[in-house]
Every structure is written in structure tokens, then in C-alpha cells.
Tab-separated table of C-alpha atoms in Angstrom:
chain	number	residue	atom	x	y	z
A	1202	MET	CA	-2.783	-30.380	3.352
A	1203	GLY	CA	-2.294	-29.172	-0.226
A	1204	LYS	CA	0.661	-29.539	-2.527
A	1205	TYR	CA	2.208	-26.157	-1.679
A	1206	ALA	CA	1.813	-26.099	2.097
A	1207	ALA	CA	3.594	-29.454	2.267
A	1208	ASP	CA	6.345	-28.546	-0.172
A	1209	ARG	CA	8.326	-25.332	0.286
A	1210	GLU	CA	10.303	-25.985	-2.884
A	1211	ALA	CA	7.129	-26.386	-4.960
A	1212	LEU	CA	5.918	-23.008	-3.741
A	1213	ALA	CA	9.253	-21.348	-4.520
A	1214	ALA	CA	9.208	-22.915	-7.994
A	1215	LEU	CA	6.160	-20.826	-8.890
A	1216	VAL	CA	8.519	-17.898	-9.496
A	1217	ARG	CA	11.137	-18.015	-12.266
A	1218	PRO	CA	13.508	-15.234	-13.358
A	1219	ALA	CA	11.265	-14.154	-16.251
A	1220	GLU	CA	7.846	-15.614	-15.492
A	1221	VAL	CA	5.478	-16.690	-12.736
A	1222	HIS	CA	3.008	-19.555	-12.581
A	1223	ARG	CA	-0.660	-18.669	-12.889
A	1224	ASP	CA	-1.305	-20.324	-9.501
A	1225	VAL	CA	0.162	-17.265	-7.751
A	1226	TYR	CA	-2.973	-15.419	-8.901
A	1227	VAL	CA	-5.725	-18.047	-8.846
A	1228	ASP	CA	-4.880	-20.785	-6.336
A	1229	ASP	CA	-6.721	-20.606	-2.989
A	1230	GLU	CA	-3.978	-22.510	-1.179
A	1231	VAL	CA	-1.297	-20.108	-2.396
A	1232	PHE	CA	-3.464	-17.229	-1.212
A	1233	ALA	CA	-3.810	-18.820	2.235
A	1234	LEU	CA	-0.034	-19.244	2.456
A	1235	GLU	CA	0.449	-15.584	1.534
A	1236	MET	CA	-1.848	-14.565	4.360
A	1237	ARG	CA	-0.071	-16.849	6.822
A	1238	HIS	CA	3.559	-16.272	5.877
A	1239	LEU	CA	4.146	-13.396	3.458
A	1240	PHE	CA	2.107	-10.781	5.307
A	1241	ALA	CA	3.454	-11.915	8.668
A	1242	ASN	CA	7.127	-11.743	7.667
A	1243	THR	CA	7.055	-8.384	5.880
A	1244	TRP	CA	6.542	-4.889	7.292
A	1245	CYS	CA	3.030	-3.760	6.389
A	1246	TYR	CA	1.532	-0.302	6.564
A	1247	VAL	CA	-1.126	-0.039	9.262
A	1248	GLY	CA	-2.063	3.637	9.372
A	1249	HIS	CA	-0.973	7.196	10.074
A	1250	GLU	CA	-0.460	8.738	13.476
A	1251	SER	CA	-2.885	11.563	12.611
A	1252	GLU	CA	-5.690	8.972	12.599
A	1253	VAL	CA	-5.165	8.411	16.341
A	1254	PRO	CA	-4.240	11.822	17.761
A	1255	ALA	CA	-5.599	11.329	21.318
A	1256	SER	CA	-5.280	8.700	24.022
A	1257	GLY	CA	-7.727	5.864	23.357
A	1258	ASP	CA	-8.140	6.713	19.662
A	1259	PHE	CA	-8.051	3.658	17.426
A	1260	ALA	CA	-8.261	2.702	13.754
A	1261	THR	CA	-8.824	-0.825	12.480
A	1262	THR	CA	-7.537	-2.570	9.393
A	1263	GLU	CA	-6.135	-5.935	8.321
A	1264	ILE	CA	-2.625	-7.216	7.772
A	1265	GLY	CA	-3.218	-9.955	5.266
A	1266	ALA	CA	-6.212	-11.811	6.672
A	1267	ARG	CA	-5.557	-10.823	10.284
A	1268	PRO	CA	-7.663	-7.976	11.710
A	1269	VAL	CA	-5.639	-5.503	13.778
A	1270	ILE	CA	-6.175	-2.366	15.840
A	1271	MET	CA	-3.853	0.633	15.766
A	1272	VAL	CA	-4.374	2.412	19.089
A	1273	ARG	CA	-2.754	5.263	20.980
A	1274	GLY	CA	-2.272	4.316	24.615
A	1275	GLU	CA	-2.456	6.417	27.743
A	1276	ASP	CA	1.323	6.839	27.553
A	1277	GLY	CA	1.041	8.285	24.040
A	1278	THR	CA	2.579	5.212	22.401
A	1279	ILE	CA	0.961	3.828	19.261
A	1280	ARG	CA	0.555	0.047	19.389
A	1281	VAL	CA	-0.779	-2.547	16.978
A	1282	LEU	CA	-2.946	-5.226	18.591
A	1283	HIS	CA	-4.687	-8.217	17.073
A	1284	ASN	CA	-8.418	-7.484	16.896
A	1285	ARG	CA	-9.347	-10.668	18.739
A	1286	CYS	CA	-10.368	-11.362	22.311
A	1287	PRO	CA	-7.982	-13.912	23.842
A	1288	HIS	CA	-10.907	-15.630	25.570
A	1289	LYS	CA	-13.230	-16.900	22.800
A	1290	GLY	CA	-11.782	-15.129	19.786
A	1291	THR	CA	-14.477	-12.473	19.371
A	1292	ARG	CA	-13.516	-9.474	17.272
A	1293	LEU	CA	-13.239	-6.693	19.822
A	1294	VAL	CA	-13.843	-3.715	17.545
A	1295	THR	CA	-15.976	-3.551	14.408
A	1296	GLU	CA	-15.850	0.211	13.811
A	1297	ARG	CA	-13.256	1.565	11.393
A	1298	SER	CA	-12.230	4.178	13.940
A	1299	GLY	CA	-13.245	5.634	17.265
A	1300	ASN	CA	-12.117	6.145	20.844
A	1301	ALA	CA	-11.999	3.260	23.301
A	1302	GLY	CA	-11.457	5.455	26.330
A	1303	ARG	CA	-9.134	3.604	28.675
A	1304	HIS	CA	-10.282	0.076	27.825
A	1305	PHE	CA	-11.423	-2.339	25.143
A	1306	ARG	CA	-14.386	-4.422	26.324
A	1307	CYS	CA	-15.317	-7.690	24.641
A	1308	PRO	CA	-19.009	-7.643	23.604
A	1309	TYR	CA	-19.402	-11.375	24.381
A	1310	HIS	CA	-18.257	-11.965	27.982
A	1311	ALA	CA	-17.057	-8.480	28.987
A	1312	TRP	CA	-13.405	-9.361	29.379
A	1313	THR	CA	-11.770	-5.932	29.479
A	1314	PHE	CA	-8.304	-4.862	28.343
A	1315	ARG	CA	-6.188	-1.743	28.686
A	1316	THR	CA	-5.186	0.031	25.512
A	1317	ASP	CA	-1.759	-1.631	25.753
A	1318	GLY	CA	-3.529	-4.994	25.459
A	1319	CYS	CA	-3.083	-6.117	29.086
A	1320	VAL	CA	-6.013	-7.671	30.951
A	1321	TYR	CA	-7.856	-5.141	33.115
A	1322	ALA	CA	-10.796	-7.179	34.360
A	1323	ILE	CA	-12.476	-10.575	33.935
A	1324	PRO	CA	-16.049	-10.932	35.247
A	1325	LEU	CA	-16.501	-13.607	37.925
A	1326	ARG	CA	-12.783	-14.150	37.950
A	1327	ARG	CA	-13.073	-16.441	40.964
A	1328	GLY	CA	-14.426	-19.027	38.547
A	1329	TYR	CA	-10.857	-19.423	37.304
A	1330	ASP	CA	-9.320	-19.972	40.748
A	1331	GLY	CA	-7.053	-22.986	40.644
A	1332	THR	CA	-7.552	-23.601	36.935
A	1333	GLY	CA	-4.117	-22.362	35.880
A	1334	LEU	CA	-5.484	-19.442	33.857
A	1335	GLU	CA	-2.481	-17.320	34.783
A	1336	GLU	CA	-0.326	-19.746	32.784
A	1337	ARG	CA	-2.455	-19.499	29.636
A	1338	ALA	CA	-1.991	-17.149	26.715
A	1339	ALA	CA	-5.409	-15.626	27.470
A	1340	ALA	CA	-4.098	-14.204	30.740
A	1341	ARG	CA	-1.493	-12.182	28.844
A	1342	GLY	CA	-4.228	-10.166	27.156
A	1343	ILE	CA	-4.685	-9.117	23.561
A	1344	ALA	CA	-1.956	-10.459	21.294
A	1345	ARG	CA	0.392	-7.776	19.946
A	1346	ALA	CA	2.153	-7.425	16.621
A	1347	GLY	CA	5.700	-8.738	16.737
A	1348	ALA	CA	7.189	-5.315	16.015
A	1349	VAL	CA	5.872	-1.798	15.357
A	1350	HIS	CA	7.686	1.207	13.917
A	1351	CYS	CA	6.431	4.745	13.317
A	1352	TYR	CA	8.376	6.521	10.570
A	1353	ARG	CA	7.599	10.209	10.116
A	1354	GLY	CA	3.996	9.553	11.093
A	1355	PHE	CA	3.517	6.357	9.045
A	1356	VAL	CA	2.911	3.298	11.228
A	1357	PHE	CA	4.181	-0.099	10.077
A	1358	ALA	CA	4.002	-3.488	11.778
A	1359	ARG	CA	5.623	-6.889	11.355
A	1360	LEU	CA	3.367	-9.581	12.779
A	1361	ALA	CA	6.142	-12.151	13.182
A	1362	GLU	CA	7.957	-12.021	16.539
A	1363	THR	CA	11.330	-12.266	14.824
A	1364	GLY	CA	12.506	-11.343	11.376
A	1365	ILE	CA	13.940	-8.601	9.230
A	1366	GLY	CA	14.327	-5.205	10.913
A	1367	PHE	CA	12.500	-2.079	9.763
A	1368	ASP	CA	15.573	-0.226	8.479
A	1369	GLU	CA	16.922	-3.269	6.668
A	1370	TYR	CA	13.541	-3.970	5.084
A	1371	PHE	CA	12.940	-0.476	3.701
A	1372	GLY	CA	16.433	1.006	3.375
A	1373	GLU	CA	16.717	3.833	0.836
A	1374	SER	CA	13.090	3.430	-0.239
A	1375	LEU	CA	12.063	5.573	2.739
A	1376	SER	CA	13.252	8.578	0.705
A	1377	SER	CA	9.831	8.619	-1.004
A	1378	LEU	CA	8.078	9.060	2.343
A	1379	ASP	CA	10.644	11.696	3.287
A	1380	ASN	CA	9.858	13.684	0.162
A	1381	MET	CA	6.124	13.366	0.730
A	1382	VAL	CA	6.396	14.719	4.291
A	1383	ASP	CA	8.966	17.393	3.411
A	1384	ARG	CA	6.479	18.922	0.961
A	1385	SER	CA	4.753	20.342	4.028
A	1386	PRO	CA	6.260	23.650	5.216
A	1387	ALA	CA	5.657	22.328	8.733
A	1388	GLY	CA	7.131	18.900	7.973
A	1389	ARG	CA	3.876	17.142	8.881
A	1390	LEU	CA	1.003	15.357	7.155
A	1391	GLU	CA	-2.550	14.687	8.285
A	1392	VAL	CA	-5.005	12.174	6.860
A	1393	ALA	CA	-7.825	14.224	5.338
A	1394	GLY	CA	-11.028	12.257	5.894
A	1395	PRO	CA	-11.889	8.605	5.300
A	1396	PRO	CA	-10.516	6.774	2.256
A	1397	LEU	CA	-12.302	5.925	-0.942
A	1398	ARG	CA	-12.894	2.149	-1.004
A	1399	TYR	CA	-13.159	0.205	-4.238
A	1400	LEU	CA	-13.662	-3.561	-4.519
A	1401	HIS	CA	-11.626	-5.179	-7.284
A	1402	ARG	CA	-12.507	-8.693	-8.430
A	1403	CYS	CA	-8.933	-9.739	-8.984
A	1404	ASN	CA	-5.846	-10.956	-7.170
A	1405	TRP	CA	-4.094	-8.322	-5.033
A	1406	LYS	CA	-0.770	-8.734	-6.853
A	1407	MET	CA	-2.308	-7.623	-10.133
A	1408	VAL	CA	-3.076	-4.258	-8.559
A	1409	VAL	CA	0.395	-3.939	-7.029
A	1410	GLU	CA	2.108	-4.793	-10.332
A	1411	ASN	CA	0.016	-2.249	-12.197
A	1412	GLN	CA	1.423	0.599	-10.097
A	1413	THR	CA	4.744	0.401	-11.973
A	1414	ASP	CA	3.443	-0.852	-15.336
A	1415	ALA	CA	4.182	2.016	-17.718
A	1416	CYS	CA	3.278	0.164	-20.906
A	1417	HIS	CA	-0.471	0.219	-20.276
A	1418	PRO	CA	-1.570	3.852	-19.719
A	1419	MET	CA	-1.637	4.967	-23.336
A	1420	VAL	CA	-3.523	1.754	-24.242
A	1421	ALA	CA	-5.892	0.999	-21.372
A	1422	HIS	CA	-6.721	4.646	-20.671
A	1423	GLU	CA	-7.333	5.719	-24.250
A	1424	SER	CA	-11.055	5.217	-23.669
A	1425	SER	CA	-11.144	7.608	-20.713
A	1426	ALA	CA	-8.190	9.998	-20.612
A	1427	GLY	CA	-7.815	9.888	-24.394
A	1428	THR	CA	-11.452	10.825	-24.902
A	1429	ALA	CA	-11.208	13.666	-22.374
A	1430	VAL	CA	-8.135	15.071	-24.121
A	1431	ARG	CA	-9.786	14.960	-27.544
A	1432	LEU	CA	-12.906	16.701	-26.237
A	1433	TRP	CA	-10.844	19.434	-24.564
A	1434	GLU	CA	-8.695	19.994	-27.601
A	1435	GLY	CA	-11.773	20.212	-29.838
A	1436	MET	CA	-13.534	22.803	-27.708
A	1437	GLN	CA	-13.641	26.448	-28.715
A	1438	LYS	CA	-11.880	28.350	-25.951
A	1439	PRO	CA	-11.120	32.027	-25.438
A	1440	GLU	CA	-7.510	32.885	-26.208
A	1441	GLY	CA	-5.244	32.399	-23.236
A	1442	THR	CA	-7.512	29.865	-21.557
A	1443	GLY	CA	-5.459	27.716	-19.218
A	1444	LYS	CA	-5.852	23.993	-18.786
A	1445	PRO	CA	-8.324	23.168	-15.986
A	1446	MET	CA	-7.053	21.245	-12.971
A	1447	ALA	CA	-9.014	18.154	-14.034
A	1448	MET	CA	-7.359	18.149	-17.452
A	1449	GLU	CA	-3.906	18.572	-15.888
A	1450	VAL	CA	-4.635	15.451	-13.866
A	1451	ILE	CA	-6.088	13.290	-16.640
A	1452	ALA	CA	-4.142	14.239	-19.786
A	1453	PRO	CA	-0.718	12.753	-18.815
A	1454	PHE	CA	-2.223	9.258	-18.632
A	1455	VAL	CA	-2.132	9.066	-22.413
A	1456	SER	CA	1.389	10.363	-22.876
A	1457	ARG	CA	3.499	8.663	-25.538
A	1458	TYR	CA	5.592	5.553	-24.923
A	1459	GLU	CA	8.728	7.683	-25.059
A	1460	PHE	CA	7.505	9.763	-22.119
A	1461	PHE	CA	7.173	6.669	-19.951
A	1462	GLU	CA	10.410	5.090	-21.194
A	1463	GLU	CA	12.389	8.187	-20.278
A	1464	MET	CA	10.554	8.505	-16.949
A	1465	GLY	CA	12.628	5.645	-15.498
A	1466	ILE	CA	12.058	3.121	-12.710
A	1467	ARG	CA	14.170	2.787	-9.578
A	1468	VAL	CA	14.148	-0.585	-7.811
A	1469	TRP	CA	15.201	-1.274	-4.238
A	1470	PRO	CA	15.667	-4.570	-2.371
A	1471	ASN	CA	12.725	-6.414	-0.772
A	1472	GLY	CA	10.210	-5.602	-3.492
A	1473	HIS	CA	10.139	-1.806	-3.221
A	1474	GLY	CA	10.500	0.558	-6.160
A	1475	HIS	CA	9.102	3.593	-7.937
A	1476	THR	CA	8.349	4.993	-11.353
A	1477	GLY	CA	9.153	8.597	-12.164
A	1478	VAL	CA	12.897	8.917	-11.612
A	1479	HIS	CA	13.435	11.775	-14.060
A	1480	HIS	CA	9.881	13.087	-14.479
A	1481	SER	CA	6.331	11.809	-14.069
A	1482	ILE	CA	2.687	12.508	-14.850
A	1483	HIS	CA	2.771	14.943	-11.915
A	1484	SER	CA	5.698	17.047	-13.163
A	1485	ASP	CA	3.833	19.762	-15.036
A	1486	TYR	CA	1.007	20.696	-12.700
A	1487	SER	CA	0.375	24.429	-12.385
A	1488	ALA	CA	2.062	26.231	-9.504
A	1489	ILE	CA	-0.133	26.906	-6.481
A	1490	PRO	CA	0.005	30.602	-5.443
A	1491	GLY	CA	1.979	31.125	-2.252
A	1492	TYR	CA	3.150	27.512	-1.928
A	1493	PHE	CA	6.766	27.892	-2.998
A	1494	GLU	CA	7.120	31.033	-0.932
A	1495	GLY	CA	5.968	29.132	2.153
A	1496	MET	CA	8.317	26.254	1.395
A	1497	ALA	CA	11.255	28.614	0.835
A	1498	LYS	CA	10.583	30.285	4.161
A	1499	ALA	CA	10.492	26.917	5.923
A	1500	TRP	CA	13.348	25.125	4.155
A	1501	GLY	CA	15.336	27.770	2.274
A	1502	GLU	CA	15.043	28.286	-1.487
A	1503	GLU	CA	17.610	25.701	-2.544
A	1504	ARG	CA	16.170	22.967	-0.343
A	1505	ALA	CA	12.606	23.882	-1.332
A	1506	ARG	CA	13.471	23.579	-5.030
A	1507	ALA	CA	15.066	20.181	-4.431
A	1508	ILE	CA	12.018	18.889	-2.559
A	1509	LEU	CA	9.493	20.114	-5.111
A	1510	GLY	CA	11.699	19.111	-8.040
A	1511	GLU	CA	11.354	15.450	-7.050
A	1512	ASN	CA	8.250	14.191	-8.859
A	1513	ARG	CA	8.137	10.463	-8.297
A	1514	HIS	CA	5.097	8.827	-9.812
A	1515	ASN	CA	4.166	5.658	-7.871
A	1516	THR	CA	6.295	4.247	-5.057
A	1517	VAL	CA	5.420	0.671	-4.116
A	1518	TYR	CA	6.165	-0.412	-0.571
A	1519	PHE	CA	5.802	-4.154	-0.899
A	1520	PRO	CA	3.467	-5.792	-0.149
A	1521	ASN	CA	0.510	-3.562	0.671
A	1522	ILE	CA	0.770	0.140	-0.264
A	1523	MET	CA	1.646	2.651	-2.957
A	1524	VAL	CA	2.323	6.332	-2.284
A	1525	LYS	CA	2.290	9.376	-4.563
A	1526	GLY	CA	4.471	11.977	-2.895
A	1527	PRO	CA	3.794	14.890	-5.291
A	1528	ILE	CA	0.038	14.768	-4.590
A	1529	GLN	CA	0.080	13.236	-1.091
A	1530	LEU	CA	-1.943	10.128	-1.818
A	1531	LEU	CA	-1.623	6.592	-0.437
A	1532	ARG	CA	-3.347	3.449	-1.711
A	1533	ARG	CA	-3.595	0.377	0.509
A	1534	PHE	CA	-4.204	-3.025	-1.094
A	1535	GLN	CA	-6.191	-5.378	1.130
A	1536	PRO	CA	-6.439	-9.008	-0.061
A	1537	LEU	CA	-9.840	-10.578	0.574
A	1538	ALA	CA	-9.569	-13.768	-1.489
A	1539	ALA	CA	-7.506	-15.098	-4.365
A	1540	ASP	CA	-9.799	-13.185	-6.712
A	1541	ARG	CA	-10.927	-10.220	-4.590
A	1542	THR	CA	-9.037	-7.146	-3.385
A	1543	LEU	CA	-10.192	-4.054	-1.544
A	1544	VAL	CA	-8.299	-0.902	-2.538
A	1545	GLU	CA	-8.391	2.011	-0.099
A	1546	SER	CA	-7.203	5.433	-1.306
A	1547	PHE	CA	-6.235	7.974	1.368
A	1548	VAL	CA	-5.485	11.652	0.805
A	1549	PHE	CA	-3.222	13.698	3.065
A	1550	ARG	CA	-3.150	17.376	3.934
A	1551	LEU	CA	0.188	19.148	3.866
A	1552	VAL	CA	0.175	21.005	7.174
A	1553	GLY	CA	0.899	24.684	6.588
A	1554	ALA	CA	0.359	24.519	2.793
A	1555	PRO	CA	-2.376	26.217	0.725
A	1556	ASP	CA	-5.717	24.388	0.654
A	1557	MET	CA	-5.626	24.274	-3.152
A	1558	LEU	CA	-3.040	21.480	-2.912
A	1559	LEU	CA	-5.525	19.347	-0.989
A	1560	GLU	CA	-8.212	20.277	-3.511
A	1561	ARG	CA	-6.038	18.889	-6.320
A	1562	THR	CA	-5.315	15.689	-4.411
A	1563	VAL	CA	-9.008	15.126	-3.676
A	1564	MET	CA	-9.843	15.769	-7.331
A	1565	TYR	CA	-7.175	13.300	-8.449
A	1566	ASN	CA	-8.525	10.676	-6.049
A	1567	ARG	CA	-12.087	11.092	-7.327
A	1568	LEU	CA	-11.122	11.093	-11.005
A	1569	ILE	CA	-8.653	8.213	-10.852
A	1570	ASN	CA	-9.315	5.971	-7.829
A	1571	ALA	CA	-12.986	6.212	-6.850
A	1572	PRO	CA	-15.678	3.623	-7.643
A	1573	THR	CA	-17.189	6.485	-9.687
A	1574	SER	CA	-13.867	7.388	-11.320
A	1575	ILE	CA	-13.212	8.011	-14.988
A	1576	VAL	CA	-9.794	6.378	-15.301
A	1577	GLY	CA	-9.919	3.654	-12.638
A	1578	HIS	CA	-12.587	1.642	-14.440
A	1579	ASP	CA	-10.143	0.985	-17.271
A	1580	ASP	CA	-7.778	-0.782	-14.881
A	1581	LEU	CA	-10.607	-2.664	-13.192
A	1582	GLU	CA	-11.780	-3.992	-16.550
A	1583	ILE	CA	-8.267	-5.243	-17.328
A	1584	TYR	CA	-7.836	-6.861	-13.897
A	1585	GLU	CA	-11.091	-8.783	-14.238
A	1586	ARG	CA	-10.175	-9.913	-17.749
A	1587	MET	CA	-6.802	-11.121	-16.443
A	1588	GLN	CA	-8.409	-13.017	-13.583
A	1589	ALA	CA	-10.866	-14.663	-15.966
A	1590	GLY	CA	-8.143	-15.477	-18.491
A	1591	LEU	CA	-5.845	-17.040	-15.909
A	1592	ALA	CA	-8.617	-19.463	-14.909
A	1593	SER	CA	-7.730	-21.229	-18.157
A	1594	ASP	CA	-4.878	-23.723	-17.958
A	1595	ALA	CA	-4.089	-23.373	-21.652
A	1596	LEU	CA	-0.813	-21.765	-20.540
A	1597	ASP	CA	0.589	-22.131	-17.038
A	1598	TRP	CA	3.079	-19.267	-17.064
A	1599	VAL	CA	2.727	-15.477	-17.062
A	1600	ASN	CA	5.535	-13.589	-18.792
A	1601	LEU	CA	7.440	-10.743	-17.056
A	1602	GLU	CA	10.369	-10.642	-19.457
A	1603	ARG	CA	10.322	-7.103	-20.840
A	1604	LEU	CA	13.867	-5.614	-20.732
A	1605	LEU	CA	15.166	-8.560	-18.737
A	1606	ASP	CA	18.855	-8.430	-17.911
A	1607	ARG	CA	20.062	-11.992	-17.419
A	1608	GLU	CA	22.591	-10.720	-14.895
A	1609	GLU	CA	20.203	-8.617	-12.828
A	1610	GLU	CA	20.437	-8.999	-9.048
A	1611	HIS	CA	17.206	-9.008	-7.104
A	1612	ASP	CA	18.683	-7.243	-4.065
A	1613	ALA	CA	20.253	-4.432	-6.084
A	1614	THR	CA	19.320	-0.759	-6.150
A	1615	GLU	CA	19.284	0.467	-9.738
A	1616	ILE	CA	17.559	2.685	-12.283
A	1617	VAL	CA	16.135	1.117	-15.446
A	1618	ASN	CA	14.011	2.010	-18.471
A	1619	GLY	CA	10.572	3.256	-17.411
A	1620	THR	CA	8.752	0.547	-19.377
A	1621	SER	CA	10.784	-2.321	-17.935
A	1622	GLU	CA	9.071	-5.091	-15.988
A	1623	ARG	CA	12.071	-5.112	-13.664
A	1624	GLN	CA	10.064	-3.885	-10.657
A	1625	MET	CA	7.503	-6.669	-11.132
A	1626	ARG	CA	10.301	-9.228	-11.116
A	1627	ASN	CA	11.675	-7.479	-8.043
A	1628	GLN	CA	8.333	-7.861	-6.267
A	1629	PHE	CA	8.126	-11.553	-7.047
A	1630	ALA	CA	11.677	-12.127	-5.818
A	1631	ALA	CA	10.544	-10.603	-2.510
A	1632	TRP	CA	7.335	-12.655	-2.616
A	1633	LYS	CA	9.363	-15.851	-2.976
A	1634	ARG	CA	11.726	-14.889	-0.163
A	1635	PHE	CA	9.189	-13.869	2.457
A	1636	ILE	CA	6.482	-16.450	1.776
A	1637	THR	CA	8.957	-19.300	2.242
A	1638	MET	CA	10.909	-17.719	5.127
A	1639	THR	CA	9.018	-19.448	7.926
A	1640	MET	CA	7.985	-22.597	6.092
A	1641	GLN	CA	9.722	-25.857	6.923
């Protein structure tokens, strides 16, 4: 047993009010404890109901290091099951998605389970007569997540049997999901195709922190977005030429510091928060013909203006996703090792809205988040440099002190300067709370 697993206080001491120890990014034991405790005690995003529209439909993912299945049962209920046969531990499903019909069948010994996880059949069951199998955990079927909640189509699960409730965990932060869904005239979203997947050779928390780091865009993205802007501005264009959709997407990444300072950050308890309180890089996109008219018909003009006037940039739902409401995009951060993270970027269709909105979202995803992206490589380069730099023990502590208020409360809801590192400190306060919650 390592030094942290045996000492809850030593693990908690890795987080200070203004800095964190480098071990939170590089230590394999800390990573293992995150997978065991942090991801079990928090509410993690699993998937969207539109991914499993019919009975027997399933989608697989991981919560921390634990593989899970999101499945719609015969009764229409969406459940989250551990992707593990209770007999010998075989992973039941290897496909990312599909339809199981009425049963999951283990490929090793053909134990079969209903879509609610209960045992349906065991071959040669008489071989267990008198053994006491009915008293074993295996007889109860596939293990289930401790709690599951579907909020406006978004499915979350808490693996731990007991713990913080869904409403207490998310609180007012759910307003970002509300705004994202309300942008549909029909009040519904649908996942539009499979996600883009991009392997990052860095710790997962680096990626999460970066979502609300507003001091890096004009620096890190000068090589990509800055170059694109200079080329566009230097081109000879016919008078009255509008800015192409791609330029509308890329150009705001190199806005001035003042733009990001005035943008603002809102923090919520339990590690959640968002950039773009007053405006964001999505605020000045061109209007899509017919969209506002459809929204006004569905919601009324005043309500439609309020919905579309909210242009939050990145909302982090700690620990594993970020959503962009104005362009209907969700990024899921899947830890693979202390120095490896898989980032999945999903786009959503606004049901009842013009297709051009989806076209813009898909373009944004390709330009910013894809393995072939223009902008995303800048971030990847920085992450890998950070991971390499933190391997050095020349300094043990990483500074998160920008615009620190010595009196700040970690469980408060507040709005701060857009370049503050307040949301990063907020995330680490949640990290410290939930990783130590079930440790002795």
C-alpha cells in the first residue's frame, strides 16, 4: 500500500488554497485513488437518451476506470450497469453501441441477463444445486450503478450506493443544460453521430482546467487562430464580403485579454462553473435565417430573446464533461492513466431548428476538437509540455493563485473576473472533498 492510500490526510494535503502538489498530475497511486473514490462518489455523465431510443439499445463508456453500459430496458427505463459478467468478470459488451435485444449474453460461459441486469439463464444450472449460489452476489446479476438520474435527456450516474444526491450535487449549474436544450424550438436534443475521439498524453485534470483558463487563448492559439486571422485580413475581398463561418468560429480565440477579463466566470459548489457570464467567443455568430422566428413561435419573442441572449462559453460539470450550450457541443474527459486522457467531442442537433446550426457545430468540432483540428493541437502541445515538466521534482507545487481572494468560500456561487483561476481552485476543492469521502 502506498503513502496516499494509507493516509487520508496526506492525500488531502496535496491541495492548498492557492496551489496543488505535482503528484495530483503525475503519481500513479493518486490516479488509482481518483478512479476508486473520486469517480465513484461524484455524479458522472454517461450519455444521452437519444443514443438509446429503443428497447434493448445500449451505449458503452467508462466512469473513471470502470466500464459501464447505458441501456434502455423493456419497460423504457434507462439503466446504467457495470460492463462485467458477475460469473468470471468478462466484459459483456465491447461495441460502443448496439441493440442487445432482450438479453445480454456473456461470450465466455453464456450466462444471460435481462436488460435490467437480472439473471435470465445459466447453462447447466443444476451444477450449482446445493452450492449456495443463490446467496452469492453472482446470483443477483449484473451490478448496477448506485444511482441514475436523467435530466432533460442527459443521463448521469453515481457509482457509490450512498452519497450526495443529484440535485444537491448540481444545483444551479443545471441552468447551462437548460439553456442548451431550450435552444431547440421543440425543447429536445439529439446526438448527431459518433463523437470525435482524440488521445491526449496528459493528466485528465489538465484538460478540465483548460476549459475555464481564459489567459491562454491569445497566447497558445496565436500560431493557429492568429495566423488564420492575419491571412483573412490580408486577403483582397470584394466589398461587402461577409466573414465566413470558419472565420467566425476561429477568430475569437485570439481576442484581447480585456475581452476575456470582462467575459466573467461563474462558479458553483462541487467543482462546477462556466466562463462567458456577460459574453463569450460565441456571442457574435451570424444569425441563421428562420431560427429566431421558429424560436419565437415556440417560446414567445421575449423568452426566445432571453434564451438566445445567454452565450455561455464553457460549462464544466466536474469531473468529466464540458458543455457549450450556444453551439450544442459536449466534451467528455475519460482518464486512461496518470498521463493519458481520451477526449470525446459530441455534437447535438436542435430538434426543429434549421440544419445550418448543426453545420456550424460540426464545423466548430472539426476545427477545434478533432485530431485533425487547427486549434486543438495548440492545447495538446501545451498539455504534453506540462506533463513532461511536472516529471521534474525541481518544484513540487503548481500555482493557481491568480486573483485569489483569501476569504473565498469553496461552496459559494459567485461571479469573478474572467481571467481568474477561481474555477480551478473550485475544482480542486471538490477533488479533495470527493476523493477522501469514502477513505478511512
